[in-house]
Structures are given as structure tokens and as C-alpha cells.
Amino acid sequence: MIITSKKAIMFVLSKIEGAVLMAKRGMLIVLSGPSGVGKGTVRKALFEDPEVDFNYSISMTTRNPREGEKNGVDYYFVSKEQFEENIKNGEMLEYAKYVDNYYGTPLNYVNEQLNAGHDVFLEVEVNGALQVRANCPDGVFIFLTPPDIKELRSRLVGRGTDDLEVINKRIQKASKEIRMMQNYDYAIVNDKIKNAVEQIKDIVKSERLKVNRVMPDYLDSLGDEI
Amino acid sequence: MIITSKKAIMFVLSKIEGAVLMAKRGMLIVLSGPSGVGKGTVRKALFEDPEVDFNYSISMTTRNPREGEKNGVDYYFVSKEQFEENIKNGEMLEYAKYVDNYYGTPLNYVNEQLNAGHDVFLEVEVNGALQVRANCPDGVFIFLTPPDIKELRSRLVGRGTDDLEVINKRIQKASKEIRMMQNYDYAIVNDKIKNAVEQIKDIVKSERLKVNRVMPDYLDSLGDEI
């Protein structure tokens, strides 16, 4: 009798373990922000942190490598024809053209990693982030913002080198940029790189605890027979 | 001319600072979970952590103080009449009756703290959490969950002291409890108290970066004149 019960339980256990072996889909983490805000610097510092346990999706571009840049490390450097072929075949998660060159995120790597249960990190321009959001609404969208207007204004007034018109133009540009944050989940200020890195790590740790991310695993573990 | 511009800027600056002086409303953090999961233990450990910078809202009860419990520290101990008067006057954020005694959260302290811009932490039973959620949908709701079913089942089978019926009853109870997490934002497992404390701290840090929480401040700082 007892052996039968144990067998029954072990059968259920093996089914549960089977379910768990089907890895949970990873989480997509997107860092974006206005151009010049320092996204690349924050991303580099982030991936130098030994605690970071998610993967960076390397962008693809048609621009020429700069000195020291390596294919498959800094970017995937491809021809314009290759890039346009990828676009045509639906192989780009997002892309944009700047000054006659394409920049974008190959879909393949991102999907492979997510399907294998790994979290993937992208650093993209604001238009790219909107494209990713449309395709992957359950991603985590982080906006790297310039310091707030009050601080910017004090700084500009304080240094006393610009007249009111110049100050107002700078303020207007920053104001427009800050309003972009409404398309994101989180906003972090790029004042100190170290802080920005810690905040991204906090966000990722916290997002992994979201009920809508962990609940399917718990429900799986409940099984149908209960 | 330059003086006039500077004056204009200073006027704007003073308006902005006035706006900032109106403190941003604090965040409500609610820890709940099935009875016996260890909410009180986690909460105590949390408030022993020197890094914790939010305030604990002390509950009110009509039960008698146990040895060593102090009024205004462990609970506000009040009479049944007083508690019912509070309910009648709408002075309780949430409350429930267990075994002939009332337990609940006085609304006053929570509101004072939130209005002063301080974040407030509540530890409440699952019914209380639902009441708070109805009144304060932008709170952060954290569910402290028992270990998952797979682990619980292995543990019960492993120790070999319970028969299948007892194991199934335990599993059913835990299964029902785990399903409660769908009413919450985050789920943390109470396996090690230290981990649970760190996870609550991560969630709070991360929630403070949410665009819907920080955006009003940024928009305030933009002012109307830009």
C-alpha cells in the first residue's frame, strides 16, 4: 500500500520535474534614452559588473568598424545588402537608419536566449525601444534620463556663460526628451554611472519577483491533479 | 538686460522650488501572505535592517498584550468599543475579526506619513491586503509565499512520516494559498529570512524608479512656461 502511494507520488513528481525542465522564457530588458545621455557608457559599466547574470544582445550595423572595434564584440558589422536582406526576411527585432547607416537588433539571438530561459539586455535608441515594446510588451523598459530641468536650469544659470535664449533652447530640448519617459516602465538618472548600474540591477532583481512572471511556474508546479 | 533675464530665471526657479517643497506623496508597501507563512518574522528582520528607510505602520488590536508586548510598539492595544468606534468613523484602512478580536490598520498614521512623502509599510492578513488594494491601488503589494508545491511535496514524501491522504491535504492547502498571489504585484518565497528581507528592499528601490511615480516630479520641474 505504502509503496503504491509512493509510486503514485513519484509519478506526479516526475511529471512536475518534466514541466520544470521546459525552461521558463527569459526576460527582455531594454535600456534606452535620448541620444547623448550616456546609454553606451552605462551599458559597458553594467557588463563589467561580475554580478550581472543576463546576456547582452550585440547590435548589428552597416557602418565601418572604428579603430579597436571587433566584429561580434562591439557590433556585428555587415554590408548594407546583408542588412536589407535581414529586414526583408523579418530577422530584425528593431532597426533604424542614421546618417546613411543601419543599426539594429538581430531577432535570432534574442529569441534563442529568451527561449533558453536567459534574460537578454538591449541598448537601443528611443525609436528602436518603441519597436521592441510593440513586439514584446512584457519586456522591462528602462529610460536613462538627463538630470531634471530644475537641476539643468540651475547649472546653466549658475555657470553664467549662456544667455536666456540659449538656456531656453537647452531646456526645451531636455523637456522634450524627459517627456519620452512616459513610454517606459522605469526612469533612472545618469548622474553617476555606478548608481545607474546599481539601479538597473535592482530593477532586474525586482522584476524577476513579479507575480505575472513567477505565477506560471507556481501553477505548473501545482499540476492538474490537485 | 542681463539682470532682467536673470531675474526672470530666478522667478521661475523660485516657482519650481515651491512646487518641489510640496512633498511627493509616499508609497504604500503591503506585505501579506497566508497565515503561518512567517510575515511577522520577516517584518521584524526588515525593520532591524539599518538601510530600511520607510516607516512601519503599527497595527491596532483589541486582544490583550502578551508578555513583553508594549502599546505603541507591537500594537496599539485598544478596547473593543474604541475599535468599533474607529470602524464606524471610517478611521480604519483595513480590519478583520479573528477569534473574537479585532485587528486592523489605523488610517490616520498611514495618511499622515504618505502626505509627508514618507513610504509606509504594512504587514496584514490576506483579507486586509484586499481591502487596502481597493483603497490604494497604486500601493506595492508583496505576497510572502510558502515554498513551491514541488519542494513541499518532496519534503513531505522525503520525511516519510505522512500517508498520501495527509500529504494531499497539505498540498491542497498550499495550492490554495499559492493561488492567492494573483492579487499581488510581487511574490517572494520565505525560505531564508535574509533573502526575503533583501528582496523586499530590492522591490522598494525598484518601485521608486517607476515612471508613473517619478514622472509627476519631472513634469512639475518642467513648469507651464516651457
GROMACS .gro file of C-alpha atoms in nm:
model
  452
    1MET     CA    1   0.000   0.000   0.000
    2ILE     CA    2   0.260   0.249   0.109
    3ILE     CA    3   0.479   0.153  -0.184
    4THR     CA    4   0.189   0.216  -0.424
    5SER     CA    5   0.133   0.560  -0.274
    6LYS     CA    6   0.499   0.643  -0.304
    7LYS     CA    7   0.495   0.526  -0.664
    8ALA     CA    8   0.193   0.747  -0.735
    9ILE     CA    9   0.369   1.043  -0.578
   10MET     CA   10   0.689   0.975  -0.766
   11PHE     CA   11   0.495   0.964  -1.091
   12VAL     CA   12   0.346   1.306  -1.014
   13LEU     CA   13   0.690   1.433  -0.914
   14SER     CA   14   0.842   1.315  -1.241
   15LYS     CA   15   0.567   1.492  -1.436
   16ILE     CA   16   0.631   1.808  -1.238
   17GLU     CA   17   1.004   1.789  -1.299
   18GLY     CA   18   0.937   1.738  -1.667
   19ALA     CA   19   0.736   2.058  -1.667
   20VAL     CA   20   1.013   2.244  -1.491
   21LEU     CA   21   1.272   2.123  -1.742
   22MET     CA   22   1.080   2.319  -2.007
   23ALA     CA   23   1.269   2.636  -1.920
   24LYS     CA   24   1.066   2.947  -1.839
   25ARG     CA   25   1.105   3.209  -2.109
   26GLY     CA   26   1.366   3.471  -2.024
   27MET     CA   27   1.300   3.839  -1.967
   28LEU     CA   28   1.384   4.112  -2.215
   29ILE     CA   29   1.548   4.418  -2.059
   30VAL     CA   30   1.568   4.731  -2.274
   31LEU     CA   31   1.780   5.035  -2.190
   32SER     CA   32   1.712   5.345  -2.395
   33GLY     CA   33   1.713   5.721  -2.367
   34PRO     CA   34   1.781   6.035  -2.569
   35SER     CA   35   2.095   6.041  -2.778
   36GLY     CA   36   2.396   6.165  -2.587
   37VAL     CA   37   2.258   6.070  -2.245
   38GLY     CA   38   2.526   5.805  -2.194
   39LYS     CA   39   2.350   5.474  -2.265
   40GLY     CA   40   2.664   5.310  -2.405
   41THR     CA   41   2.876   5.409  -2.106
   42VAL     CA   42   2.621   5.273  -1.859
   43ARG     CA   43   2.583   4.951  -2.059
   44LYS     CA   44   2.960   4.895  -2.067
   45ALA     CA   45   2.990   4.953  -1.692
   46LEU     CA   46   2.697   4.719  -1.635
   47PHE     CA   47   2.858   4.430  -1.821
   48GLU     CA   48   3.186   4.480  -1.634
   49ASP     CA   49   2.995   4.406  -1.312
   50PRO     CA   50   3.059   4.042  -1.212
   51GLU     CA   51   2.711   4.013  -1.056
   52VAL     CA   52   2.531   4.071  -1.384
   53ASP     CA   53   2.372   3.742  -1.492
   54PHE     CA   54   2.192   3.841  -1.811
   55ASN     CA   55   2.322   3.849  -2.167
   56TYR     CA   56   2.394   4.146  -2.386
   57SER     CA   57   2.248   4.132  -2.735
   58ILE     CA   58   2.510   4.274  -2.969
   59SER     CA   59   2.372   4.517  -3.225
   60MET     CA   60   2.420   4.490  -3.599
   61THR     CA   61   2.536   4.780  -3.813
   62THR     CA   62   2.644   4.867  -4.166
   63ARG     CA   63   2.886   5.137  -4.054
   64ASN     CA   64   3.258   5.068  -4.068
   65PRO     CA   65   3.433   4.944  -3.753
   66ARG     CA   66   3.621   5.218  -3.568
   67GLU     CA   67   3.973   5.154  -3.450
   68GLY     CA   68   3.977   4.877  -3.190
   69GLU     CA   69   3.618   4.767  -3.255
   70LYS     CA   70   3.574   4.396  -3.312
   71ASN     CA   71   3.310   4.212  -3.514
   72GLY     CA   72   3.089   4.009  -3.280
   73VAL     CA   73   3.206   4.205  -2.975
   74ASP     CA   74   3.118   4.569  -3.030
   75TYR     CA   75   2.882   4.512  -3.322
   76TYR     CA   76   2.809   4.267  -3.595
   77PHE     CA   77   2.950   4.455  -3.893
   78VAL     CA   78   2.762   4.362  -4.209
   79SER     CA   79   2.711   4.502  -4.557
   80LYS     CA   80   2.416   4.720  -4.647
   81GLU     CA   81   2.285   4.442  -4.873
   82GLN     CA   82   2.302   4.189  -4.591
   83PHE     CA   83   2.121   4.424  -4.352
   84GLU     CA   84   1.844   4.499  -4.603
   85GLU     CA   85   1.808   4.125  -4.668
   86ASN     CA   86   1.764   4.073  -4.291
   87ILE     CA   87   1.497   4.343  -4.277
   88LYS     CA   88   1.315   4.189  -4.573
   89ASN     CA   89   1.320   3.846  -4.408
   90GLY     CA   90   1.180   3.979  -4.079
   91GLU     CA   91   1.504   3.899  -3.899
   92MET     CA   92   1.540   4.231  -3.714
   93LEU     CA   93   1.369   4.292  -3.379
   94GLU     CA   94   1.420   4.666  -3.435
   95TYR     CA   95   1.628   4.881  -3.663
   96ALA     CA   96   1.681   5.238  -3.774
   97LYS     CA   97   1.886   5.431  -4.025
   98TYR     CA   98   2.115   5.711  -3.905
   99VAL     CA   99   2.334   5.913  -4.141
  100ASP     CA  100   2.307   5.653  -4.419
  101ASN     CA  101   2.388   5.355  -4.199
  102TYR     CA  102   2.164   5.091  -4.049
  103TYR     CA  103   2.172   4.995  -3.682
  104GLY     CA  104   1.954   4.725  -3.531
  105THR     CA  105   1.899   4.414  -3.319
  106PRO     CA  106   1.901   4.070  -3.484
  107LEU     CA  107   1.592   3.878  -3.375
  108ASN     CA  108   1.757   3.537  -3.378
  109TYR     CA  109   1.993   3.572  -3.084
  110VAL     CA  110   1.729   3.740  -2.869
  111ASN     CA  111   1.476   3.463  -2.934
  112GLU     CA  112   1.727   3.183  -2.877
  113GLN     CA  113   1.831   3.330  -2.544
  114LEU     CA  114   1.476   3.401  -2.427
  115ASN     CA  115   1.360   3.053  -2.526
  116ALA     CA  116   1.650   2.902  -2.333
  117GLY     CA  117   1.529   3.094  -2.027
  118HIS     CA  118   1.809   3.353  -2.025
  119ASP     CA  119   1.737   3.720  -1.969
  120VAL     CA  120   1.857   3.943  -2.252
  121PHE     CA  121   1.963   4.307  -2.236
  122LEU     CA  122   1.935   4.551  -2.528
  123GLU     CA  123   2.067   4.904  -2.552
  124VAL     CA  124   1.873   5.085  -2.825
  125GLU     CA  125   1.773   5.429  -2.948
  126VAL     CA  126   1.430   5.560  -2.848
  127ASN     CA  127   1.267   5.466  -3.180
  128GLY     CA  128   1.407   5.117  -3.151
  129ALA     CA  129   1.269   5.086  -2.799
  130LEU     CA  130   0.919   5.168  -2.927
  131GLN     CA  131   0.951   4.897  -3.194
  132VAL     CA  132   1.063   4.645  -2.931
  133ARG     CA  133   0.779   4.745  -2.700
  134ALA     CA  134   0.528   4.678  -2.979
  135ASN     CA  135   0.672   4.326  -3.033
  136CYS     CA  136   0.744   4.240  -2.673
  137PRO     CA  137   0.510   4.423  -2.436
  138ASP     CA  138   0.618   4.218  -2.133
  139GLY     CA  139   0.976   4.341  -2.162
  140VAL     CA  140   1.125   4.570  -1.899
  141PHE     CA  141   1.175   4.918  -2.044
  142ILE     CA  142   1.423   5.146  -1.868
  143PHE     CA  143   1.469   5.509  -1.966
  144LEU     CA  144   1.802   5.676  -1.896
  145THR     CA  145   1.711   6.037  -1.839
  146PRO     CA  146   1.910   6.358  -1.829
  147PRO     CA  147   1.913   6.533  -1.488
  148ASP     CA  148   1.582   6.705  -1.416
  149ILE     CA  149   1.503   7.050  -1.553
  150LYS     CA  150   1.546   7.226  -1.219
  151GLU     CA  151   1.899   7.093  -1.189
  152LEU     CA  152   1.979   7.161  -1.554
  153ARG     CA  153   1.849   7.516  -1.527
  154SER     CA  154   2.043   7.589  -1.207
  155ARG     CA  155   2.353   7.452  -1.370
  156LEU     CA  156   2.310   7.658  -1.687
  157VAL     CA  157   2.222   7.978  -1.498
  158GLY     CA  158   2.497   7.912  -1.246
  159ARG     CA  159   2.777   7.892  -1.497
  160GLY     CA  160   2.658   8.226  -1.640
  161THR     CA  161   2.800   8.173  -1.991
  162ASP     CA  162   2.474   8.134  -2.184
  163ASP     CA  163   2.207   8.394  -2.247
  164LEU     CA  164   1.840   8.331  -2.179
  165GLU     CA  165   1.765   8.218  -2.534
  166VAL     CA  166   2.033   7.950  -2.535
  167ILE     CA  167   1.928   7.834  -2.191
  168ASN     CA  168   1.565   7.811  -2.302
  169LYS     CA  169   1.659   7.607  -2.610
  170ARG     CA  170   1.856   7.363  -2.398
  171ILE     CA  171   1.567   7.342  -2.152
  172GLN     CA  172   1.319   7.282  -2.433
  173LYS     CA  173   1.529   7.001  -2.578
  174ALA     CA  174   1.568   6.836  -2.237
  175SER     CA  175   1.199   6.887  -2.166
  176LYS     CA  176   1.102   6.708  -2.487
  177GLU     CA  177   1.343   6.427  -2.403
  178ILE     CA  178   1.215   6.388  -2.049
  179ARG     CA  179   0.858   6.352  -2.177
  180MET     CA  180   0.972   6.044  -2.372
  181MET     CA  181   0.994   5.857  -2.042
  182GLN     CA  182   0.618   5.800  -2.043
  183ASN     CA  183   0.672   5.511  -2.286
  184TYR     CA  184   0.891   5.329  -2.032
  185ASP     CA  185   0.845   5.137  -1.708
  186TYR     CA  186   1.136   5.284  -1.515
  187ALA     CA  187   1.338   5.606  -1.527
  188ILE     CA  188   1.691   5.636  -1.396
  189VAL     CA  189   1.905   5.948  -1.395
  190ASN     CA  190   2.250   5.923  -1.540
  191ASP     CA  191   2.422   6.131  -1.274
  192LYS     CA  192   2.672   5.872  -1.151
  193ILE     CA  193   2.741   5.565  -1.363
  194LYS     CA  194   2.777   5.347  -1.053
  195ASN     CA  195   2.429   5.448  -0.932
  196ALA     CA  196   2.274   5.386  -1.271
  197VAL     CA  197   2.431   5.037  -1.282
  198GLU     CA  198   2.304   4.953  -0.932
  199GLN     CA  199   1.957   5.076  -1.021
  200ILE     CA  200   1.941   4.859  -1.334
  201LYS     CA  201   2.047   4.560  -1.123
  202ASP     CA  202   1.778   4.641  -0.863
  203ILE     CA  203   1.513   4.668  -1.134
  204VAL     CA  204   1.607   4.331  -1.283
  205LYS     CA  205   1.611   4.159  -0.943
  206SER     CA  206   1.274   4.307  -0.857
  207GLU     CA  207   1.114   4.231  -1.197
  208ARG     CA  208   1.210   3.866  -1.152
  209LEU     CA  209   0.979   3.861  -0.848
  210LYS     CA  210   0.676   3.996  -1.035
  211VAL     CA  211   0.373   3.774  -0.986
  212ASN     CA  212   0.294   3.765  -1.358
  213ARG     CA  213   0.645   3.628  -1.421
  214VAL     CA  214   0.662   3.371  -1.139
  215MET     CA  215   0.297   3.262  -1.119
  216PRO     CA  216   0.309   3.034  -1.429
  217ASP     CA  217   0.591   2.837  -1.265
  218TYR     CA  218   0.397   2.802  -0.944
  219LEU     CA  219   0.084   2.697  -1.131
  220ASP     CA  220   0.288   2.445  -1.332
  221SER     CA  221   0.414   2.301  -1.007
  222LEU     CA  222   0.054   2.261  -0.885
  223GLY     CA  223  -0.019   2.025  -1.172
  224ASP     CA  224  -0.365   1.930  -1.295
  225GLU     CA  225  -0.425   1.650  -1.050
  226ILE     CA  226  -0.462   1.869  -0.744
  227MET     CA  227   1.917   9.339  -1.974
  228ILE     CA  228   2.116   9.052  -1.832
  229ILE     CA  229   1.990   9.133  -1.485
  230THR     CA  230   1.630   9.123  -1.610
  231SER     CA  231   1.688   8.780  -1.766
  232LYS     CA  232   1.847   8.651  -1.451
  233LYS     CA  233   1.557   8.790  -1.251
  234ALA     CA  234   1.312   8.615  -1.482
  235ILE     CA  235   1.502   8.292  -1.442
  236MET     CA  236   1.521   8.330  -1.067
  237PHE     CA  237   1.145   8.387  -1.055
  238VAL     CA  238   1.090   8.065  -1.248
  239LEU     CA  239   1.340   7.887  -1.024
  240SER     CA  240   1.159   8.001  -0.709
  241LYS     CA  241   0.828   7.875  -0.852
  242ILE     CA  242   0.989   7.541  -0.929
  243GLU     CA  243   1.137   7.512  -0.583
  244GLY     CA  244   0.795   7.598  -0.436
  245ALA     CA  245   0.648   7.310  -0.631
  246VAL     CA  246   0.917   7.074  -0.513
  247LEU     CA  247   0.861   7.174  -0.150
  248MET     CA  248   0.511   7.026  -0.182
  249ALA     CA  249   0.639   6.680  -0.096
  250LYS     CA  250   0.558   6.396  -0.333
  251ARG     CA  251   0.312   6.152  -0.176
  252GLY     CA  252   0.483   5.850  -0.023
  253MET     CA  253   0.445   5.493  -0.138
  254LEU     CA  254   0.241   5.230   0.044
  255ILE     CA  255   0.414   4.892   0.074
  256VAL     CA  256   0.200   4.599   0.181
  257LEU     CA  257   0.338   4.262   0.291
  258SER     CA  258   0.086   3.982   0.318
  259GLY     CA  259   0.059   3.609   0.275
  260PRO     CA  260  -0.121   3.305   0.415
  261SER     CA  261  -0.134   3.271   0.791
  262GLY     CA  262   0.168   3.090   0.934
  263VAL     CA  263   0.396   3.177   0.642
  264GLY     CA  264   0.616   3.397   0.862
  265LYS     CA  265   0.511   3.754   0.775
  266GLY     CA  266   0.581   3.883   1.127
  267THR     CA  267   0.929   3.731   1.138
  268VAL     CA  268   1.022   3.881   0.803
  269ARG     CA  269   0.880   4.221   0.902
  270LYS     CA  270   1.078   4.224   1.228
  271ALA     CA  271   1.401   4.132   1.048
  272LEU     CA  272   1.329   4.401   0.788
  273PHE     CA  273   1.299   4.677   1.046
  274GLU     CA  274   1.618   4.567   1.218
  275ASP     CA  275   1.800   4.642   0.892
  276PRO     CA  276   1.970   4.983   0.922
  277GLU     CA  277   1.923   5.051   0.547
  278VAL     CA  278   1.544   5.044   0.567
  279ASP     CA  279   1.416   5.399   0.516
  280PHE     CA  280   1.040   5.353   0.528
  281ASN     CA  281   0.809   5.354   0.827
  282TYR     CA  282   0.621   5.068   0.982
  283SER     CA  283   0.255   5.130   1.045
  284ILE     CA  284   0.173   4.969   1.379
  285SER     CA  285  -0.148   4.768   1.381
  286MET     CA  286  -0.434   4.817   1.626
  287THR     CA  287  -0.593   4.529   1.814
  288THR     CA  288  -0.845   4.454   2.086
  289ARG     CA  289  -0.663   4.145   2.209
  290ASN     CA  290  -0.470   4.161   2.533
  291PRO     CA  291  -0.097   4.234   2.521
  292ARG     CA  292   0.118   3.923   2.556
  293GLU     CA  293   0.411   3.927   2.795
  294GLY     CA  294   0.671   4.178   2.681
  295GLU     CA  295   0.444   4.346   2.424
  296LYS     CA  296   0.424   4.723   2.451
  297ASN     CA  297   0.143   4.955   2.350
  298GLY     CA  298   0.252   5.170   2.055
  299VAL     CA  299   0.542   4.936   1.974
  300ASP     CA  300   0.398   4.594   1.899
  301TYR     CA  301   0.037   4.707   1.862
  302TYR     CA  302  -0.195   4.981   1.968
  303PHE     CA  303  -0.399   4.797   2.229
  304VAL     CA  304  -0.750   4.940   2.249
  305SER     CA  305  -1.089   4.835   2.382
  306LYS     CA  306  -1.349   4.667   2.164
  307GLU     CA  307  -1.568   4.978   2.196
  308GLN     CA  308  -1.285   5.204   2.080
  309PHE     CA  309  -1.212   4.981   1.780
  310GLU     CA  310  -1.578   4.966   1.676
  311GLU     CA  311  -1.600   5.345   1.712
  312ASN     CA  312  -1.299   5.373   1.477
  313ILE     CA  313  -1.464   5.144   1.222
  314LYS     CA  314  -1.788   5.346   1.241
  315ASN     CA  315  -1.597   5.670   1.185
  316GLY     CA  316  -1.413   5.533   0.881
  317GLU     CA  317  -1.081   5.553   1.064
  318MET     CA  318  -0.953   5.207   0.967
  319LEU     CA  319  -0.770   5.145   0.640
  320GLU     CA  320  -0.844   4.774   0.681
  321TYR     CA  321  -0.956   4.549   0.962
  322ALA     CA  322  -1.070   4.197   1.036
  323LYS     CA  323  -1.202   3.997   1.329
  324TYR     CA  324  -1.020   3.679   1.434
  325VAL     CA  325  -1.133   3.464   1.727
  326ASP     CA  326  -1.345   3.743   1.874
  327ASN     CA  327  -1.076   4.012   1.849
  328TYR     CA  328  -1.029   4.294   1.601
  329TYR     CA  329  -0.703   4.360   1.419
  330GLY     CA  330  -0.653   4.647   1.178
  331THR     CA  331  -0.460   4.944   1.042
  332PRO     CA  332  -0.550   5.296   1.161
  333LEU     CA  333  -0.592   5.521   0.859
  334ASN     CA  334  -0.458   5.835   1.026
  335TYR     CA  335  -0.093   5.744   1.064
  336VAL     CA  336  -0.074   5.598   0.713
  337ASN     CA  337  -0.223   5.912   0.557
  338GLU     CA  338  -0.004   6.149   0.760
  339GLN     CA  339   0.310   5.965   0.658
  340LEU     CA  340   0.214   5.934   0.290
  341ASN     CA  341   0.118   6.302   0.273
  342ALA     CA  342   0.453   6.395   0.425
  343GLY     CA  343   0.620   6.200   0.144
  344HIS     CA  344   0.731   5.904   0.358
  345ASP     CA  345   0.688   5.548   0.239
  346VAL     CA  346   0.481   5.333   0.473
  347PHE     CA  347   0.497   4.958   0.527
  348LEU     CA  348   0.204   4.743   0.641
  349GLU     CA  349   0.201   4.377   0.736
  350VAL     CA  350  -0.153   4.249   0.705
  351GLU     CA  351  -0.358   3.934   0.660
  352VAL     CA  352  -0.472   3.844   0.308
  353ASN     CA  353  -0.822   3.984   0.356
  354GLY     CA  354  -0.675   4.308   0.485
  355ALA     CA  355  -0.447   4.332   0.181
  356LEU     CA  356  -0.750   4.309  -0.050
  357GLN     CA  357  -0.920   4.594   0.142
  358VAL     CA  358  -0.605   4.807   0.116
  359ARG     CA  359  -0.572   4.731  -0.255
  360ALA     CA  360  -0.928   4.853  -0.313
  361ASN     CA  361  -0.849   5.183  -0.135
  362CYS     CA  362  -0.496   5.231  -0.259
  363PRO     CA  363  -0.445   5.065  -0.599
  364ASP     CA  364  -0.105   5.228  -0.652
  365GLY     CA  365   0.041   5.059  -0.345
  366VAL     CA  366   0.306   4.789  -0.381
  367PHE     CA  367   0.161   4.452  -0.286
  368ILE     CA  368   0.406   4.178  -0.189
  369PHE     CA  369   0.297   3.821  -0.128
  370LEU     CA  370   0.505   3.604   0.101
  371THR     CA  371   0.455   3.255  -0.033
  372PRO     CA  372   0.526   2.910   0.105
  373PRO     CA  373   0.790   2.712  -0.088
  374ASP     CA  374   0.652   2.581  -0.416
  375ILE     CA  375   0.448   2.261  -0.435
  376LYS     CA  376   0.727   2.059  -0.587
  377GLU     CA  377   0.954   2.139  -0.295
  378LEU     CA  378   0.679   2.092  -0.039
  379ARG     CA  379   0.585   1.754  -0.187
  380SER     CA  380   0.947   1.633  -0.199
  381ARG     CA  381   0.990   1.742   0.159
  382LEU     CA  382   0.674   1.565   0.277
  383VAL     CA  383   0.746   1.248   0.081
  384GLY     CA  384   1.111   1.259   0.184
  385ARG     CA  385   1.045   1.262   0.554
  386GLY     CA  386   0.818   0.958   0.509
  387THR     CA  387   0.601   1.020   0.818
  388ASP     CA  388   0.275   1.114   0.644
  389ASP     CA  389   0.049   0.896   0.432
  390LEU     CA  390  -0.077   1.002   0.091
  391GLU     CA  391  -0.402   1.148   0.225
  392VAL     CA  392  -0.226   1.378   0.470
  393ILE     CA  393   0.026   1.480   0.206
  394ASN     CA  394  -0.253   1.562  -0.039
  395LYS     CA  395  -0.437   1.773   0.220
  396ARG     CA  396  -0.123   1.971   0.291
  397ILE     CA  397  -0.061   2.012  -0.082
  398GLN     CA  398  -0.420   2.126  -0.139
  399LYS     CA  399  -0.395   2.386   0.136
  400ALA     CA  400  -0.064   2.518   0.000
  401SER     CA  401  -0.203   2.514  -0.354
  402LYS     CA  402  -0.499   2.728  -0.248
  403GLU     CA  403  -0.264   2.966  -0.071
  404ILE     CA  404  -0.027   2.995  -0.366
  405ARG     CA  405  -0.317   3.089  -0.592
  406MET     CA  406  -0.378   3.393  -0.369
  407MET     CA  407  -0.063   3.550  -0.514
  408GLN     CA  408  -0.253   3.659  -0.824
  409ASN     CA  409  -0.389   3.956  -0.627
  410TYR     CA  410  -0.036   4.085  -0.565
  411ASP     CA  411   0.240   4.256  -0.761
  412TYR     CA  412   0.534   4.054  -0.632
  413ALA     CA  413   0.584   3.710  -0.481
  414ILE     CA  414   0.874   3.620  -0.255
  415VAL     CA  415   0.943   3.282  -0.102
  416ASN     CA  416   1.005   3.270   0.268
  417ASP     CA  417   1.290   3.020   0.253
  418LYS     CA  418   1.561   3.226   0.419
  419ILE     CA  419   1.460   3.538   0.614
  420LYS     CA  420   1.770   3.724   0.496
  421ASN     CA  421   1.677   3.666   0.130
  422ALA     CA  422   1.318   3.775   0.186
  423VAL     CA  423   1.443   4.098   0.352
  424GLU     CA  424   1.682   4.171   0.065
  425GLN     CA  425   1.407   4.106  -0.189
  426ILE     CA  426   1.166   4.345  -0.019
  427LYS     CA  427   1.442   4.611  -0.017
  428ASP     CA  428   1.509   4.548  -0.390
  429ILE     CA  429   1.138   4.580  -0.471
  430VAL     CA  430   1.110   4.910  -0.285
  431LYS     CA  431   1.422   5.055  -0.451
  432SER     CA  432   1.298   4.948  -0.790
  433GLU     CA  433   0.940   5.073  -0.738
  434ARG     CA  434   1.079   5.417  -0.653
  435LEU     CA  435   1.214   5.430  -1.009
  436LYS     CA  436   0.878   5.354  -1.174
  437VAL     CA  437   0.794   5.613  -1.439
  438ASN     CA  438   0.441   5.660  -1.304
  439ARG     CA  439   0.591   5.752  -0.966
  440VAL     CA  440   0.874   5.982  -1.081
  441MET     CA  441   0.715   6.137  -1.391
  442PRO     CA  442   0.491   6.385  -1.199
  443ASP     CA  443   0.804   6.529  -1.034
  444TYR     CA  444   0.977   6.566  -1.368
  445LEU     CA  445   0.669   6.726  -1.522
  446ASP     CA  446   0.643   6.963  -1.224
  447SER     CA  447   1.000   7.065  -1.282
  448LEU     CA  448   0.921   7.146  -1.645
  449GLY     CA  449   0.673   7.412  -1.535
  450ASP     CA  450   0.399   7.565  -1.751
  451GLU     CA  451   0.608   7.831  -1.915
  452ILE     CA  452   0.818   7.596  -2.127
   0.00000   0.00000   0.00000
